[in-house]
Amino acid sequence: MTSLTETKPMSSPTSSDALILTETSGAVGIIRINRPKVLNALNPELMTQLAVQMEKWDADSAISVMLLAGSERAWAAGADIGDMAEQTAISMYERDQFATWDRIARIKKPIVAAVSGYALGGGCELMMMCDIVIAADNAQIGQPEINIGVMPGAGGTQRLTRAVGKAVAMDVILAGRNLTAQEALAVGLVSRLVPREHWFDAALKVAQDLAKKPSVALRLAKEAVLKAHELNLTEGVLHERKLFYMLFATEDQKEGMKAFAEKRKASFKGR
Ligand code: CAA
């Protein structure tokens, strides 16, 4: 499989010192995490750059979907242990490093994750902040923080439990047992499995297909699904209904339903 549309590099993929590499492919904004020597360990500087770039694209009408990728060997092997090793409780509290992660959780546009290799600790937590996870069959996903004397700190205990239930979450977090890609699919932690050699292009294709869909509906549907983690059923259904009604203010709703009646492919404008 090859990429479907021309990609436009925004920062040079050859720059070995950049923490993230960005490019665009049509309306897809692509970010690659780029710390190969430490298996893409996520330090505060990298996470700040990631949040800044995602917020920029969230506000850019030329971009409707984001694709976040690691490398074939590692999506991300966790928060940077070297960076945290000498921190104290007070310094961790004062620098509040996970506040940056919350900014990523607030991104409104859909984020597709291209996950290959290790997605551990903070890597798993970052993956769970994405919306559609395309995992290669070599992926290893887990929260092994227990083995270095801590526990998940970027939402892992909450998002993993909501995603897979208590029994599997306890096994992953307390026993530090990594899930295989197949196990992760079976418990609903990832969306699709692909052969390792297609870890990136399969995810790019998903992102490009999403980018052809009505973008306001995409954003509101994402919002509604995420609310399922926070609201009770009655409140959630009510919230969904308001967003559904709101979509009738878009040209894309008129076009989508008209195209269906005329038995032709809809041409969406993102408004
Ligand atoms: N932070 C910093 N450096 C890391 C790292 C991390 N999370 N994970 C790997 N690295 C570094 C290694 O130290 C090593 O560096 P050197 O070559 O300089 O020694 C390099 O990446 C390659 O790693 P390995 O030699 O260990 O590679 P491996 O294939 O033998 O093992 C691994 C791979 C099983 C992923 C192993 O590296 C590992 O266990 N990593 C740590 C995983 C982990 O504990 N993650 C949780 C971090 S804490 C956290 O994320 C808190 C939170 O909730 C946000």
mmCIF file of C-alpha atoms and ligand atoms in Angstrom:
data_model
loop_
_atom_site.group_PDB
_atom_site.id
_atom_site.type_symbol
_atom_site.label_atom_id
_atom_site.label_comp_id
_atom_site.label_asym_id
_atom_site.label_seq_id
_atom_site.Cartn_x
_atom_site.Cartn_y
_atom_site.Cartn_z
ATOM 1 C CA MET A 1 0.000 0.000 0.000
ATOM 2 C CA THR A 2 1.320 3.480 -0.777
ATOM 3 C CA SER A 3 0.198 6.900 0.372
ATOM 4 C CA LEU A 4 -2.700 8.200 -1.652
ATOM 5 C CA THR A 5 -2.087 11.880 -1.969
ATOM 6 C CA GLU A 6 0.978 13.994 -2.091
ATOM 7 C CA THR A 7 2.345 14.898 1.314
ATOM 8 C CA LYS A 8 3.753 18.322 2.084
ATOM 9 C CA PRO A 9 6.533 18.331 4.668
ATOM 10 C CA MET A 10 6.307 21.245 7.107
ATOM 11 C CA SER A 11 9.445 20.294 9.015
ATOM 12 C CA SER A 12 12.148 18.288 7.355
ATOM 13 C CA PRO A 13 11.806 14.527 7.992
ATOM 14 C CA THR A 14 15.594 14.398 7.875
ATOM 15 C CA SER A 15 16.035 16.704 10.861
ATOM 16 C CA SER A 16 17.219 14.192 13.429
ATOM 17 C CA ASP A 17 17.005 16.597 16.369
ATOM 18 C CA ALA A 18 13.337 17.582 15.945
ATOM 19 C CA LEU A 19 11.150 16.003 18.610
ATOM 20 C CA ILE A 20 8.183 15.830 16.268
ATOM 21 C CA LEU A 21 8.033 15.823 12.472
ATOM 22 C CA THR A 22 5.036 17.319 10.740
ATOM 23 C CA GLU A 23 3.648 17.184 7.225
ATOM 24 C CA THR A 24 0.278 17.393 5.546
ATOM 25 C CA SER A 25 -1.454 15.094 3.091
ATOM 26 C CA GLY A 26 -4.488 16.925 1.721
ATOM 27 C CA ALA A 27 -6.647 17.739 4.756
ATOM 28 C CA VAL A 28 -4.730 15.323 6.997
ATOM 29 C CA GLY A 29 -2.146 16.765 9.375
ATOM 30 C CA ILE A 30 0.513 14.157 10.119
ATOM 31 C CA ILE A 31 2.737 14.189 13.192
ATOM 32 C CA ARG A 32 5.498 11.664 13.807
ATOM 33 C CA ILE A 33 7.034 11.338 17.248
ATOM 34 C CA ASN A 34 10.787 11.453 16.672
ATOM 35 C CA ARG A 35 12.970 10.287 19.566
ATOM 36 C CA PRO A 36 14.112 6.939 18.155
ATOM 37 C CA LYS A 37 17.106 6.567 20.498
ATOM 38 C CA VAL A 38 14.789 6.370 23.518
ATOM 39 C CA LEU A 39 11.917 4.548 21.786
ATOM 40 C CA ASN A 40 9.966 7.808 21.501
ATOM 41 C CA ALA A 41 9.905 8.431 25.253
ATOM 42 C CA LEU A 42 7.675 11.429 25.869
ATOM 43 C CA ASN A 43 9.435 14.272 27.654
ATOM 44 C CA PRO A 44 7.708 17.556 28.598
ATOM 45 C CA GLU A 45 9.229 19.487 25.670
ATOM 46 C CA LEU A 46 7.960 16.939 23.157
ATOM 47 C CA MET A 47 4.498 16.915 24.705
ATOM 48 C CA THR A 48 4.376 20.724 24.610
ATOM 49 C CA GLN A 49 5.322 20.732 20.919
ATOM 50 C CA LEU A 50 2.694 18.070 20.255
ATOM 51 C CA ALA A 51 -0.024 20.046 22.020
ATOM 52 C CA VAL A 52 0.951 23.291 20.253
ATOM 53 C CA GLN A 53 0.927 21.631 16.813
ATOM 54 C CA MET A 54 -2.393 19.882 17.413
ATOM 55 C CA GLU A 55 -4.029 23.068 18.680
ATOM 56 C CA LYS A 56 -2.720 24.893 15.581
ATOM 57 C CA TRP A 57 -4.296 22.328 13.263
ATOM 58 C CA ASP A 58 -7.465 22.216 15.368
ATOM 59 C CA ALA A 59 -7.926 25.896 14.487
ATOM 60 C CA ASP A 60 -6.919 25.490 10.815
ATOM 61 C CA SER A 61 -9.838 25.006 8.430
ATOM 62 C CA ALA A 62 -7.532 23.365 5.856
ATOM 63 C CA ILE A 63 -7.019 20.402 8.199
ATOM 64 C CA SER A 64 -9.902 18.130 9.176
ATOM 65 C CA VAL A 65 -8.162 15.061 10.603
ATOM 66 C CA MET A 66 -4.858 14.450 12.373
ATOM 67 C CA LEU A 67 -2.697 11.360 12.168
ATOM 68 C CA LEU A 68 -0.310 10.711 15.045
ATOM 69 C CA ALA A 69 2.410 8.129 14.432
ATOM 70 C CA GLY A 70 5.447 6.763 16.206
ATOM 71 C CA SER A 71 7.956 4.585 14.380
ATOM 72 C CA GLU A 72 7.729 0.947 13.397
ATOM 73 C CA ARG A 73 9.667 -0.096 16.538
ATOM 74 C CA ALA A 74 7.891 2.140 19.005
ATOM 75 C CA TRP A 75 4.794 4.319 19.094
ATOM 76 C CA ALA A 76 6.109 5.528 22.490
ATOM 77 C CA ALA A 77 7.662 3.548 25.355
ATOM 78 C CA GLY A 78 6.255 5.896 27.986
ATOM 79 C CA ALA A 79 6.962 9.154 29.685
ATOM 80 C CA ASP A 80 10.704 9.859 29.781
ATOM 81 C CA ILE A 81 12.009 7.984 32.819
ATOM 82 C CA GLY A 82 15.344 9.819 32.727
ATOM 83 C CA ASP A 83 13.515 13.124 32.907
ATOM 84 C CA MET A 84 11.417 12.014 35.891
ATOM 85 C CA ALA A 85 13.976 10.023 37.889
ATOM 86 C CA GLU A 86 15.245 12.894 40.064
ATOM 87 C CA GLN A 87 11.979 14.782 40.414
ATOM 88 C CA THR A 88 10.366 15.283 43.821
ATOM 89 C CA ALA A 89 6.685 15.276 44.697
ATOM 90 C CA ILE A 90 6.768 19.069 44.909
ATOM 91 C CA SER A 91 8.612 19.558 41.599
ATOM 92 C CA MET A 92 6.189 17.163 39.879
ATOM 93 C CA TYR A 93 3.272 19.082 41.376
ATOM 94 C CA GLU A 94 4.697 22.458 40.428
ATOM 95 C CA ARG A 95 5.596 21.638 36.845
ATOM 96 C CA ASP A 96 2.278 19.770 36.456
ATOM 97 C CA GLN A 97 3.619 17.923 33.439
ATOM 98 C CA PHE A 98 0.366 16.222 32.568
ATOM 99 C CA ALA A 99 -1.444 19.534 32.030
ATOM 100 C CA THR A 100 -0.015 19.439 28.487
ATOM 101 C CA TRP A 101 -1.594 16.051 27.972
ATOM 102 C CA ASP A 102 -4.994 17.474 28.935
ATOM 103 C CA ARG A 103 -4.609 19.930 26.040
ATOM 104 C CA ILE A 104 -4.362 16.975 23.642
ATOM 105 C CA ALA A 105 -7.469 15.422 25.185
ATOM 106 C CA ARG A 106 -9.324 18.665 24.340
ATOM 107 C CA ILE A 107 -8.537 18.555 20.589
ATOM 108 C CA LYS A 108 -11.854 18.641 18.723
ATOM 109 C CA LYS A 109 -10.838 17.168 15.371
ATOM 110 C CA PRO A 110 -10.499 13.394 15.025
ATOM 111 C CA ILE A 111 -7.054 11.952 15.739
ATOM 112 C CA VAL A 112 -6.062 8.665 14.105
ATOM 113 C CA ALA A 113 -3.214 6.791 15.829
ATOM 114 C CA ALA A 114 -0.757 4.708 13.801
ATOM 115 C CA VAL A 115 0.606 2.362 16.467
ATOM 116 C CA SER A 116 3.434 -0.079 15.865
ATOM 117 C CA GLY A 117 5.735 -1.681 18.441
ATOM 118 C CA TYR A 118 5.729 -0.422 22.024
ATOM 119 C CA ALA A 119 2.833 1.664 23.337
ATOM 120 C CA LEU A 120 3.680 1.615 27.024
ATOM 121 C CA GLY A 121 2.913 3.778 30.041
ATOM 122 C CA GLY A 122 2.447 7.330 28.818
ATOM 123 C CA GLY A 123 2.540 5.903 25.293
ATOM 124 C CA CYS A 124 -0.565 3.848 26.024
ATOM 125 C CA GLU A 125 -2.154 6.876 27.694
ATOM 126 C CA LEU A 126 -1.428 9.065 24.658
ATOM 127 C CA MET A 127 -2.835 6.354 22.383
ATOM 128 C CA MET A 128 -6.037 6.319 24.436
ATOM 129 C CA MET A 129 -6.443 10.067 23.833
ATOM 130 C CA CYS A 130 -6.609 9.366 20.105
ATOM 131 C CA ASP A 131 -9.913 8.451 18.487
ATOM 132 C CA ILE A 132 -9.302 5.638 16.001
ATOM 133 C CA VAL A 133 -6.327 3.418 16.793
ATOM 134 C CA ILE A 134 -4.820 1.453 13.925
ATOM 135 C CA ALA A 135 -2.465 -1.065 15.504
ATOM 136 C CA ALA A 136 0.139 -3.164 13.759
ATOM 137 C CA ASP A 137 0.158 -6.841 14.672
ATOM 138 C CA ASN A 138 3.509 -6.357 16.457
ATOM 139 C CA ALA A 139 2.110 -3.783 18.895
ATOM 140 C CA GLN A 140 2.695 -4.296 22.620
ATOM 141 C CA ILE A 141 0.406 -2.182 24.736
ATOM 142 C CA GLY A 142 0.522 -1.748 28.473
ATOM 143 C CA GLN A 143 0.988 0.294 31.619
ATOM 144 C CA PRO A 144 4.211 -1.072 33.170
ATOM 145 C CA GLU A 145 4.763 1.868 35.569
ATOM 146 C CA ILE A 146 4.351 -0.488 38.537
ATOM 147 C CA ASN A 147 7.719 -2.012 37.628
ATOM 148 C CA ILE A 148 9.502 1.315 38.161
ATOM 149 C CA GLY A 149 7.799 2.061 41.461
ATOM 150 C CA VAL A 150 4.940 4.249 40.305
ATOM 151 C CA MET A 151 1.579 3.960 38.557
ATOM 152 C CA PRO A 152 -0.048 5.520 35.494
ATOM 153 C CA GLY A 153 -0.239 9.298 35.873
ATOM 154 C CA ALA A 154 -1.611 10.604 32.569
ATOM 155 C CA GLY A 155 -5.086 9.139 32.818
ATOM 156 C CA GLY A 156 -4.256 5.441 32.443
ATOM 157 C CA THR A 157 -6.176 4.166 35.453
ATOM 158 C CA GLN A 158 -9.293 5.976 34.264
ATOM 159 C CA ARG A 159 -9.232 5.665 30.470
ATOM 160 C CA LEU A 160 -8.001 2.074 30.420
ATOM 161 C CA THR A 161 -10.650 0.954 32.906
ATOM 162 C CA ARG A 162 -13.379 2.682 30.919
ATOM 163 C CA ALA A 163 -12.066 1.126 27.698
ATOM 164 C CA VAL A 164 -11.531 -2.479 28.793
ATOM 165 C CA GLY A 165 -13.220 -2.923 32.193
ATOM 166 C CA LYS A 166 -11.838 -3.597 35.660
ATOM 167 C CA ALA A 167 -10.505 -7.147 35.239
ATOM 168 C CA VAL A 168 -8.190 -6.427 32.309
ATOM 169 C CA ALA A 169 -7.248 -2.957 33.615
ATOM 170 C CA MET A 170 -6.148 -4.424 36.969
ATOM 171 C CA ASP A 171 -4.073 -7.093 35.201
ATOM 172 C CA VAL A 172 -2.385 -4.504 32.968
ATOM 173 C CA ILE A 173 -1.808 -1.877 35.689
ATOM 174 C CA LEU A 174 -1.118 -4.005 38.793
ATOM 175 C CA ALA A 175 0.653 -6.962 37.187
ATOM 176 C CA GLY A 176 2.243 -4.740 34.521
ATOM 177 C CA ARG A 177 1.272 -7.250 31.858
ATOM 178 C CA ASN A 178 1.510 -5.928 28.304
ATOM 179 C CA LEU A 179 -1.287 -6.835 25.899
ATOM 180 C CA THR A 180 -0.510 -8.190 22.474
ATOM 181 C CA ALA A 181 -2.086 -6.393 19.547
ATOM 182 C CA GLN A 182 -4.574 -9.248 19.197
ATOM 183 C CA GLU A 183 -5.539 -9.026 22.886
ATOM 184 C CA ALA A 184 -5.892 -5.255 22.612
ATOM 185 C CA LEU A 185 -8.283 -5.649 19.697
ATOM 186 C CA ALA A 186 -10.285 -8.325 21.512
ATOM 187 C CA VAL A 187 -10.811 -6.088 24.576
ATOM 188 C CA GLY A 188 -11.673 -2.999 22.542
ATOM 189 C CA LEU A 189 -8.522 -0.989 23.226
ATOM 190 C CA VAL A 190 -7.648 -0.561 19.550
ATOM 191 C CA SER A 191 -9.920 -0.127 16.546
ATOM 192 C CA ARG A 192 -8.281 -2.245 13.821
ATOM 193 C CA LEU A 193 -5.271 -4.515 13.372
ATOM 194 C CA VAL A 194 -3.072 -4.336 10.287
ATOM 195 C CA PRO A 195 0.016 -6.254 9.162
ATOM 196 C CA ARG A 196 3.210 -4.729 10.535
ATOM 197 C CA GLU A 197 4.464 -3.657 7.096
ATOM 198 C CA HIS A 198 1.344 -1.473 6.652
ATOM 199 C CA TRP A 199 1.433 0.116 10.116
ATOM 200 C CA PHE A 200 1.687 3.652 8.684
ATOM 201 C CA ASP A 201 0.010 3.587 5.270
ATOM 202 C CA ALA A 202 -3.073 1.744 6.561
ATOM 203 C CA ALA A 203 -3.566 4.427 9.216
ATOM 204 C CA LEU A 204 -2.951 7.200 6.668
ATOM 205 C CA LYS A 205 -5.659 5.681 4.454
ATOM 206 C CA VAL A 206 -8.106 5.709 7.384
ATOM 207 C CA ALA A 207 -7.255 9.363 8.061
ATOM 208 C CA GLN A 208 -7.612 10.289 4.384
ATOM 209 C CA ASP A 209 -10.997 8.555 4.201
ATOM 210 C CA LEU A 210 -12.152 10.416 7.323
ATOM 211 C CA ALA A 211 -11.012 13.685 5.765
ATOM 212 C CA LYS A 212 -13.575 13.200 2.980
ATOM 213 C CA LYS A 213 -16.437 13.087 5.468
ATOM 214 C CA PRO A 214 -18.414 16.127 6.658
ATOM 215 C CA SER A 215 -16.012 17.729 9.096
ATOM 216 C CA VAL A 216 -18.506 19.459 11.397
ATOM 217 C CA ALA A 217 -20.332 16.153 11.864
ATOM 218 C CA LEU A 218 -16.998 14.455 12.550
ATOM 219 C CA ARG A 219 -16.152 16.931 15.299
ATOM 220 C CA LEU A 220 -19.573 16.788 16.937
ATOM 221 C CA ALA A 221 -19.694 12.987 16.749
ATOM 222 C CA LYS A 222 -16.285 12.838 18.476
ATOM 223 C CA GLU A 223 -17.558 15.188 21.168
ATOM 224 C CA ALA A 224 -20.665 13.064 21.725
ATOM 225 C CA VAL A 225 -18.738 9.779 21.984
ATOM 226 C CA LEU A 226 -16.280 11.271 24.487
ATOM 227 C CA LYS A 227 -19.180 12.537 26.591
ATOM 228 C CA ALA A 228 -20.226 8.902 27.068
ATOM 229 C CA HIS A 229 -17.316 8.682 29.537
ATOM 230 C CA GLU A 230 -18.534 11.612 31.549
ATOM 231 C CA LEU A 231 -22.329 11.819 31.478
ATOM 232 C CA ASN A 232 -25.048 9.447 32.593
ATOM 233 C CA LEU A 233 -27.267 7.888 29.909
ATOM 234 C CA THR A 234 -30.060 10.470 30.063
ATOM 235 C CA GLU A 235 -27.656 13.426 29.966
ATOM 236 C CA GLY A 236 -25.558 11.785 27.253
ATOM 237 C CA VAL A 237 -28.528 11.090 25.002
ATOM 238 C CA LEU A 238 -29.776 14.648 25.494
ATOM 239 C CA HIS A 239 -26.348 16.038 24.618
ATOM 240 C CA GLU A 240 -26.194 13.832 21.520
ATOM 241 C CA ARG A 241 -29.639 15.006 20.435
ATOM 242 C CA LYS A 242 -28.674 18.690 20.634
ATOM 243 C CA LEU A 243 -25.569 18.061 18.539
ATOM 244 C CA PHE A 244 -27.628 16.036 16.046
ATOM 245 C CA TYR A 245 -30.159 18.857 15.674
ATOM 246 C CA MET A 246 -27.314 21.370 15.324
ATOM 247 C CA LEU A 247 -26.001 19.519 12.274
ATOM 248 C CA PHE A 248 -29.158 20.537 10.414
ATOM 249 C CA ALA A 249 -27.624 24.015 10.285
ATOM 250 C CA THR A 250 -24.827 22.720 8.032
ATOM 251 C CA GLU A 251 -24.699 22.703 4.248
ATOM 252 C CA ASP A 252 -23.173 19.246 4.483
ATOM 253 C CA GLN A 253 -26.387 17.829 5.994
ATOM 254 C CA LYS A 254 -28.393 19.218 3.057
ATOM 255 C CA GLU A 255 -25.860 17.939 0.565
ATOM 256 C CA GLY A 256 -25.533 14.488 2.210
ATOM 257 C CA MET A 257 -29.264 13.827 2.253
ATOM 258 C CA LYS A 258 -29.813 15.304 -1.229
ATOM 259 C CA ALA A 259 -27.009 13.175 -2.663
ATOM 260 C CA PHE A 260 -28.515 10.082 -1.057
ATOM 261 C CA ALA A 261 -31.903 10.812 -2.678
ATOM 262 C CA GLU A 262 -30.244 11.458 -6.036
ATOM 263 C CA LYS A 263 -28.176 8.261 -5.720
ATOM 264 C CA ARG A 264 -24.870 10.071 -6.147
ATOM 265 C CA LYS A 265 -21.774 10.539 -4.025
ATOM 266 C CA ALA A 266 -21.998 13.503 -1.673
ATOM 267 C CA SER A 267 -19.523 16.317 -2.027
ATOM 268 C CA PHE A 268 -18.941 17.798 1.408
ATOM 269 C CA LYS A 269 -17.621 21.304 2.034
ATOM 270 C CA GLY A 270 -16.959 21.178 5.745
ATOM 271 C CA ARG A 271 -19.610 23.736 6.647
HETATM 272 N N1 CAA B 1 12.035 6.699 29.098
HETATM 273 C C1 CAA B 1 13.322 6.961 28.793
HETATM 274 N N2 CAA B 1 14.095 6.142 28.032
HETATM 275 C C2 CAA B 1 13.540 5.011 27.585
HETATM 276 C C3 CAA B 1 12.188 4.673 27.857
HETATM 277 C C4 CAA B 1 11.426 5.586 28.649
HETATM 278 N N3 CAA B 1 10.130 5.370 28.959
HETATM 279 N N4 CAA B 1 11.918 3.468 27.274
HETATM 280 C C5 CAA B 1 13.062 3.093 26.651
HETATM 281 N N5 CAA B 1 14.029 4.007 26.833
HETATM 282 C C6 CAA B 1 15.405 3.976 26.310
HETATM 283 C C7 CAA B 1 16.266 2.955 27.031
HETATM 284 O O1 CAA B 1 16.762 3.475 28.255
HETATM 285 C C8 CAA B 1 17.345 2.700 25.996
HETATM 286 O O2 CAA B 1 18.273 3.754 26.063
HETATM 287 P P1 CAA B 1 19.876 3.421 25.996
HETATM 288 O O3 CAA B 1 20.075 2.822 24.628
HETATM 289 O O4 CAA B 1 20.522 4.757 26.151
HETATM 290 O O5 CAA B 1 20.142 2.451 27.092
HETATM 291 C C9 CAA B 1 16.612 2.834 24.676
HETATM 292 O O6 CAA B 1 15.392 3.542 24.963
HETATM 293 C C10 CAA B 1 16.245 1.491 24.083
HETATM 294 O O7 CAA B 1 15.537 0.758 25.075
HETATM 295 P P2 CAA B 1 15.967 -0.732 25.521
HETATM 296 O O8 CAA B 1 17.421 -0.968 25.309
HETATM 297 O O9 CAA B 1 15.440 -0.946 26.901
HETATM 298 O O10 CAA B 1 15.148 -1.571 24.450
HETATM 299 P P3 CAA B 1 14.524 -3.026 24.617
HETATM 300 O O11 CAA B 1 14.029 -3.395 23.269
HETATM 301 O O12 CAA B 1 15.485 -3.930 25.309
HETATM 302 O O13 CAA B 1 13.276 -2.837 25.623
HETATM 303 C C11 CAA B 1 11.269 -1.775 26.426
HETATM 304 C C12 CAA B 1 12.178 -2.076 25.218
HETATM 305 C C13 CAA B 1 10.636 -3.077 26.942
HETATM 306 C C14 CAA B 1 10.164 -0.843 25.937
HETATM 307 C C15 CAA B 1 12.088 -1.112 27.559
HETATM 308 O O14 CAA B 1 12.858 -0.037 27.005
HETATM 309 C C16 CAA B 1 11.266 -0.559 28.673
HETATM 310 O O15 CAA B 1 10.825 -1.305 29.527
HETATM 311 N N6 CAA B 1 11.031 0.783 28.684
HETATM 312 C C17 CAA B 1 10.327 1.437 29.756
HETATM 313 C C18 CAA B 1 8.822 1.229 29.663
HETATM 314 C C19 CAA B 1 8.128 1.924 30.807
HETATM 315 O O16 CAA B 1 8.346 1.617 31.970
HETATM 316 N N7 CAA B 1 7.260 2.894 30.492
HETATM 317 C C20 CAA B 1 6.555 3.671 31.480
HETATM 318 C C21 CAA B 1 7.300 4.947 31.793
HETATM 319 S S1 CAA B 1 6.601 5.864 33.169
HETATM 320 C C22 CAA B 1 5.211 6.610 32.543
HETATM 321 O O17 CAA B 1 4.915 6.507 31.367
HETATM 322 C C23 CAA B 1 4.377 7.400 33.531
HETATM 323 C C24 CAA B 1 3.060 7.864 32.997
HETATM 324 O O18 CAA B 1 2.030 7.372 33.362
HETATM 325 C C25 CAA B 1 2.986 8.992 32.075
#
